[in-house]
Amino acid sequence: AVRVVSIHPLDGTKLAVLTADGRAALSLDAGDSWSPIGPPGANAASVKEVRGLAWLDSRLYVVASDGLYRSADLSTWTVASEGNHEGRTLYGTPNTAWIADQRGQLDAVVGTAQMIDAGIITAVIETPSKALLAAGFGRGVFVSDDQGESWKSPNQGLDNLDTTSLVALPEGKVLVGTFGGGIYRSSDGGLSFERASEGLEDTEVQALASDGKGQIVAGAQRGAFRSTDGGSTWKRLPDPVGRENVQSVVFDSQQQVFAGTWDNGLIQQSRYGDWHMTAQEEKRPEWKRGDPPVITEAFHYRMLKIVEQMAVRLGYDSDAKRYAGSAGKVRDAANKAFFDQAQAFSDIETIFFLHD
């Protein structure tokens, strides 16, 4: 499966994506074709696994386990920062890129600004008024009015602190997505919040994007949704994106929407409104329906994949591999049609609880 966890419009029709297994890919034609991108790997034909991308001052920054790299021409790379960068990722804002680690520390690539003890950082944005906002999973939203030199986190009205995504809207408004609590809106730059989830059929929100002209898209565990009234109301988008597990969403410079999914790669909406898979598409396993053991196995498979996904997002790679292995066993068991019901239930329960 192709699991796109972040999407990065560069300039013109250039687009970069990052997958959950550390592969970065570049498209020069708005998603029609792709090629691997990144610093050279162990041999000339390979590139390094990376854990974060950021576009800053017409340069692409990537973070790998052994350092931070940058490229101006998207083909040759220089070292921006050496040292152990295991477990770190990147977020880009107009004035700098930010390195975040699993301990909740956020450091500016350019300058000395930083923040510590923010939980697992899941998003960093800059508002039109130049305020910085950071989402910390389990800690809520952090706000800085001095480009990251100091931070505050009042979180008034934010009932769910498992924040996953942020997007700035016109007139100083901000939306924050939460995992399990839906979407909240702030009208004072992130100091206080109110619920903004009417019509949102899935509260496990993972991504937010705005075109700056009134259209907002939210990606969630079980679909993607659109709002045209500042987040007050939401409607599910049509298939194929409407039922996908959407990890990331962006608008490019041509106002096309791209949605990164957990199993089916990248899905694109053109400016004419139609949705289609890009060259990254990869179909998910087929499930035989109707037989109670298969339905039960499918449920267990789904739950294991959700736990695996959260482990990847939070940087726990060893746990993610363990749950991926368990899910694979469940999937294989479900495809063995000769299992009778008692045997299927017995095997699946054993697999599930050994790896829970």
Short mmCIF file of C-alpha atoms in Angstrom, two decimals, residues 37-295:
data_model
loop_
_atom_site.label_atom_id
_atom_site.label_comp_id
_atom_site.label_asym_id
_atom_site.label_seq_id
_atom_site.Cartn_x
_atom_site.Cartn_y
_atom_site.Cartn_z
CA ILE A 37 13.94 12.35 -4.41
CA GLY A 38 16.35 12.82 -1.52
CA PRO A 39 20.02 12.83 -0.55
CA PRO A 40 22.11 9.96 -2.02
CA GLY A 41 21.82 6.67 -0.17
CA ALA A 42 24.28 3.84 0.36
CA ASN A 43 24.78 3.46 -3.40
CA ALA A 44 24.40 5.75 -6.39
CA ALA A 45 21.04 4.27 -7.37
CA SER A 46 19.35 4.87 -4.00
CA VAL A 47 18.23 7.79 -1.86
CA LYS A 48 18.07 8.10 1.91
CA GLU A 49 14.92 7.45 3.88
CA VAL A 50 13.60 10.78 5.16
CA ARG A 51 11.10 11.70 7.88
CA GLY A 52 10.13 15.23 6.96
CA LEU A 53 10.03 17.76 4.11
CA ALA A 54 9.82 21.56 4.13
CA TRP A 55 9.91 24.17 1.32
CA LEU A 56 11.69 27.39 2.34
CA ASP A 57 13.24 30.19 0.23
CA SER A 58 12.97 28.11 -2.97
CA ARG A 59 14.86 25.24 -1.34
CA LEU A 60 13.63 21.83 -0.33
CA TYR A 61 14.75 20.72 3.13
CA VAL A 62 14.62 17.07 4.19
CA VAL A 63 15.49 15.46 7.49
CA ALA A 64 17.08 12.01 7.61
CA SER A 65 18.43 10.01 10.53
CA ASP A 66 21.95 11.39 10.05
CA GLY A 67 21.20 15.05 9.40
CA LEU A 68 19.29 17.86 7.75
CA TYR A 69 19.79 18.36 4.00
CA ARG A 70 18.73 21.03 1.49
CA SER A 71 18.54 21.33 -2.27
CA ALA A 72 17.91 24.32 -4.55
CA ASP A 73 17.70 22.37 -7.81
CA LEU A 74 15.93 19.27 -6.39
CA SER A 75 18.78 17.03 -7.55
CA THR A 76 21.97 18.00 -5.70
CA TRP A 77 22.08 18.13 -1.90
CA THR A 78 24.15 19.87 0.77
CA VAL A 79 24.25 19.19 4.50
CA ALA A 80 22.48 21.91 6.50
CA SER A 81 22.95 20.26 9.88
CA GLU A 82 24.89 17.13 10.83
CA GLY A 83 24.31 14.79 13.75
CA ASN A 84 21.76 12.29 14.96
CA HIS A 85 18.29 13.30 13.75
CA GLU A 86 16.60 9.97 14.45
CA GLY A 87 12.91 10.38 15.25
CA ARG A 88 12.72 13.98 14.00
CA THR A 89 10.46 15.54 11.40
CA LEU A 90 10.06 18.91 9.65
CA TYR A 91 7.39 21.59 9.34
CA GLY A 92 7.64 24.62 7.09
CA THR A 93 6.37 28.18 7.66
CA PRO A 94 7.00 31.26 5.46
CA ASN A 95 10.00 32.44 7.48
CA THR A 96 11.69 29.22 8.58
CA ALA A 97 11.46 25.45 8.82
CA TRP A 98 11.04 23.72 12.15
CA ILE A 99 12.61 20.48 13.37
CA ALA A 100 10.40 18.59 15.81
CA ASP A 101 11.41 15.56 17.85
CA GLN A 102 9.48 12.94 19.79
CA ARG A 103 10.10 14.66 23.13
CA GLY A 104 8.08 17.68 22.09
CA GLN A 105 10.99 20.00 21.29
CA LEU A 106 10.67 22.37 18.35
CA ASP A 107 13.75 24.12 16.93
CA ALA A 108 13.94 26.69 14.12
CA VAL A 109 16.21 25.77 11.22
CA VAL A 110 16.91 29.49 10.69
CA GLY A 111 17.37 31.43 13.93
CA THR A 112 17.36 30.38 17.59
CA ALA A 113 13.64 30.11 18.38
CA GLN A 114 12.51 26.93 20.07
CA MET A 115 9.86 25.32 22.26
CA ILE A 116 10.08 22.33 24.60
CA ASP A 117 7.65 19.94 26.27
CA ALA A 118 4.92 20.34 23.66
CA GLY A 119 3.93 16.69 23.37
CA ILE A 120 4.19 15.09 19.94
CA ILE A 121 4.17 18.04 17.54
CA THR A 122 1.81 17.41 14.62
CA ALA A 123 1.55 20.80 12.87
CA VAL A 124 3.15 24.25 12.75
CA ILE A 125 1.63 27.22 10.87
CA GLU A 126 2.00 30.98 10.60
CA THR A 127 -1.10 33.19 10.52
CA PRO A 128 -1.53 36.32 8.34
CA SER A 129 -0.75 38.40 11.45
CA LYS A 130 2.64 36.59 11.74
CA ALA A 131 1.68 34.62 14.86
CA LEU A 132 3.04 31.08 15.07
CA LEU A 133 0.82 28.19 16.14
CA ALA A 134 1.93 24.65 16.92
CA ALA A 135 -0.26 21.62 17.61
CA GLY A 136 0.97 19.18 20.24
CA PHE A 137 -0.80 15.81 20.40
CA GLY A 138 -2.13 15.53 23.93
CA ARG A 139 -1.16 19.13 24.76
CA GLY A 140 -3.41 21.26 22.55
CA VAL A 141 -2.36 24.41 20.69
CA PHE A 142 0.68 26.60 21.44
CA VAL A 143 0.83 30.24 20.31
CA SER A 144 3.83 32.56 19.82
CA ASP A 145 3.66 36.27 18.98
CA ASP A 146 7.46 36.71 18.71
CA GLN A 147 8.40 34.16 16.02
CA GLY A 148 8.93 31.34 18.48
CA GLU A 149 10.98 33.02 21.20
CA SER A 150 8.18 32.46 23.74
CA TRP A 151 5.01 30.37 23.73
CA LYS A 152 1.68 30.19 25.56
CA SER A 153 -1.04 27.56 25.54
CA PRO A 154 -4.33 28.71 27.08
CA ASN A 155 -6.51 26.22 25.12
CA GLN A 156 -9.71 27.82 26.39
CA GLY A 157 -12.71 25.91 25.05
CA LEU A 158 -10.54 23.24 23.42
CA ASP A 159 -12.11 20.15 25.01
CA ASN A 160 -9.93 17.66 23.11
CA LEU A 161 -6.16 18.24 23.34
CA ASP A 162 -5.24 15.47 20.86
CA THR A 163 -4.55 18.07 18.17
CA THR A 164 -3.47 16.81 14.75
CA SER A 165 -3.74 19.72 12.30
CA LEU A 166 -4.02 23.49 11.94
CA VAL A 167 -5.06 25.90 9.20
CA ALA A 168 -5.17 29.70 9.18
CA LEU A 169 -8.21 31.44 7.68
CA PRO A 170 -8.76 35.10 6.73
CA GLU A 171 -9.52 37.68 9.42
CA GLY A 172 -7.39 35.97 12.04
CA LYS A 173 -9.46 32.80 12.37
CA VAL A 174 -7.82 29.42 12.89
CA LEU A 175 -9.18 25.88 12.65
CA VAL A 176 -7.68 23.01 14.62
CA GLY A 177 -8.40 19.35 13.94
CA THR A 178 -8.44 16.84 16.78
CA PHE A 179 -8.36 13.05 16.88
CA GLY A 180 -11.73 12.16 18.35
CA GLY A 181 -13.12 15.63 19.00
CA GLY A 182 -13.66 16.91 15.47
CA ILE A 183 -12.80 20.49 14.52
CA TYR A 184 -12.58 23.66 16.62
CA ARG A 185 -12.40 27.28 15.48
CA SER A 186 -10.59 30.23 17.05
CA SER A 187 -11.40 33.87 16.29
CA ASP A 188 -8.58 35.31 18.41
CA GLY A 189 -5.49 33.70 16.92
CA GLY A 190 -5.58 30.45 18.87
CA LEU A 191 -6.25 31.67 22.41
CA SER A 192 -9.82 30.36 22.72
CA PHE A 193 -11.89 27.88 20.71
CA GLU A 194 -15.40 26.77 19.91
CA ARG A 195 -16.68 23.62 18.22
CA ALA A 196 -17.04 23.84 14.44
CA SER A 197 -18.06 20.31 13.46
CA GLU A 198 -21.67 20.48 12.24
CA GLY A 199 -22.12 17.89 9.48
CA LEU A 200 -18.70 16.34 10.14
CA GLU A 201 -19.43 12.59 10.11
CA ASP A 202 -15.99 11.56 11.39
CA THR A 203 -14.43 13.28 14.42
CA GLU A 204 -11.01 11.64 13.98
CA VAL A 205 -9.59 14.54 11.97
CA GLN A 206 -6.04 14.22 10.66
CA ALA A 207 -5.53 17.08 8.18
CA LEU A 208 -6.83 20.53 7.26
CA ALA A 209 -6.22 22.81 4.25
CA SER A 210 -7.66 26.06 2.90
CA ASP A 211 -7.46 27.71 -0.51
CA GLY A 212 -7.56 31.15 1.13
CA LYS A 213 -10.77 31.98 -0.74
CA GLY A 214 -13.39 30.30 1.43
CA GLN A 215 -12.94 26.60 0.65
CA ILE A 216 -11.63 24.32 3.41
CA VAL A 217 -10.99 20.58 3.21
CA ALA A 218 -10.64 18.25 6.21
CA GLY A 219 -9.16 14.76 6.04
CA ALA A 220 -10.26 12.15 8.56
CA GLN A 221 -9.95 8.44 9.31
CA ARG A 222 -13.09 7.66 7.31
CA GLY A 223 -13.28 10.26 4.58
CA ALA A 224 -12.77 13.85 3.51
CA PHE A 225 -15.10 16.80 4.04
CA ARG A 226 -15.51 20.31 2.63
CA SER A 227 -16.66 23.57 4.23
CA THR A 228 -17.40 26.82 2.42
CA ASP A 229 -18.54 28.84 5.46
CA GLY A 230 -15.42 29.07 7.58
CA GLY A 231 -15.85 25.65 9.15
CA SER A 232 -19.36 26.18 10.51
CA THR A 233 -20.77 23.28 8.45
CA TRP A 234 -19.22 20.35 6.58
CA LYS A 235 -20.25 18.00 3.77
CA ARG A 236 -18.62 14.73 2.79
CA LEU A 237 -16.69 14.84 -0.49
CA PRO A 238 -17.55 12.35 -3.26
CA ASP A 239 -15.70 9.10 -3.87
CA PRO A 240 -12.98 8.05 -4.30
CA VAL A 241 -11.69 10.44 -1.61
CA GLY A 242 -14.96 10.55 0.36
CA ARG A 243 -14.42 7.18 2.08
CA GLU A 244 -10.62 7.04 2.27
CA ASN A 245 -8.40 7.28 5.34
CA VAL A 246 -7.04 10.75 4.54
CA GLN A 247 -3.71 11.63 6.17
CA SER A 248 -2.96 14.96 4.51
CA VAL A 249 -4.58 17.55 2.24
CA VAL A 250 -3.23 20.58 0.36
CA PHE A 251 -4.22 23.10 -2.30
CA ASP A 252 -1.54 23.74 -4.93
CA SER A 253 -0.86 26.98 -6.78
CA GLN A 254 -3.43 26.01 -9.43
CA GLN A 255 -6.15 25.55 -6.76
CA GLN A 256 -6.16 21.80 -7.25
CA VAL A 257 -6.69 19.68 -4.12
CA PHE A 258 -4.47 16.72 -3.29
CA ALA A 259 -5.34 14.18 -0.58
CA GLY A 260 -2.78 11.73 0.77
CA THR A 261 -4.34 8.46 1.92
CA TRP A 262 -3.16 5.66 4.18
CA ASP A 263 -3.66 2.84 1.68
CA ASN A 264 -4.31 4.26 -1.79
CA GLY A 265 -1.61 6.85 -2.39
CA LEU A 266 -2.49 10.29 -3.66
CA ILE A 267 -5.95 11.35 -4.84
CA GLN A 268 -6.33 14.57 -6.81
CA GLN A 269 -9.22 16.93 -7.48
CA SER A 270 -8.76 19.05 -10.56
CA ARG A 271 -9.94 22.64 -10.77
CA TYR A 272 -12.93 21.27 -12.71
CA GLY A 273 -14.11 19.37 -9.65
CA ASP A 274 -13.47 15.72 -10.59
CA TRP A 275 -11.47 13.40 -8.33
CA HIS A 276 -9.04 10.73 -9.56
CA MET A 277 -6.09 8.66 -8.42
CA THR A 278 -2.63 9.89 -9.41
CA ALA A 279 0.23 7.69 -10.58
CA GLN A 280 0.84 6.79 -6.91
CA GLU A 281 -2.37 4.78 -6.61
CA GLU A 282 -2.27 1.25 -5.27
CA LYS A 283 -5.36 -0.80 -4.58
CA ARG A 284 -6.14 -2.17 -1.14
CA PRO A 285 -6.78 -5.91 -0.53
CA GLU A 286 -10.14 -7.27 -1.60
CA TRP A 287 -12.37 -8.57 1.18
CA LYS A 288 -14.94 -11.34 0.79
CA ARG A 289 -18.09 -10.21 2.54
CA GLY A 290 -21.05 -11.98 4.06
CA ASP A 291 -19.32 -14.62 6.15
CA PRO A 292 -19.28 -13.66 9.88
CA PRO A 293 -15.66 -14.78 10.47
CA VAL A 294 -14.43 -12.66 7.56
CA ILE A 295 -16.32 -9.61 8.83
#
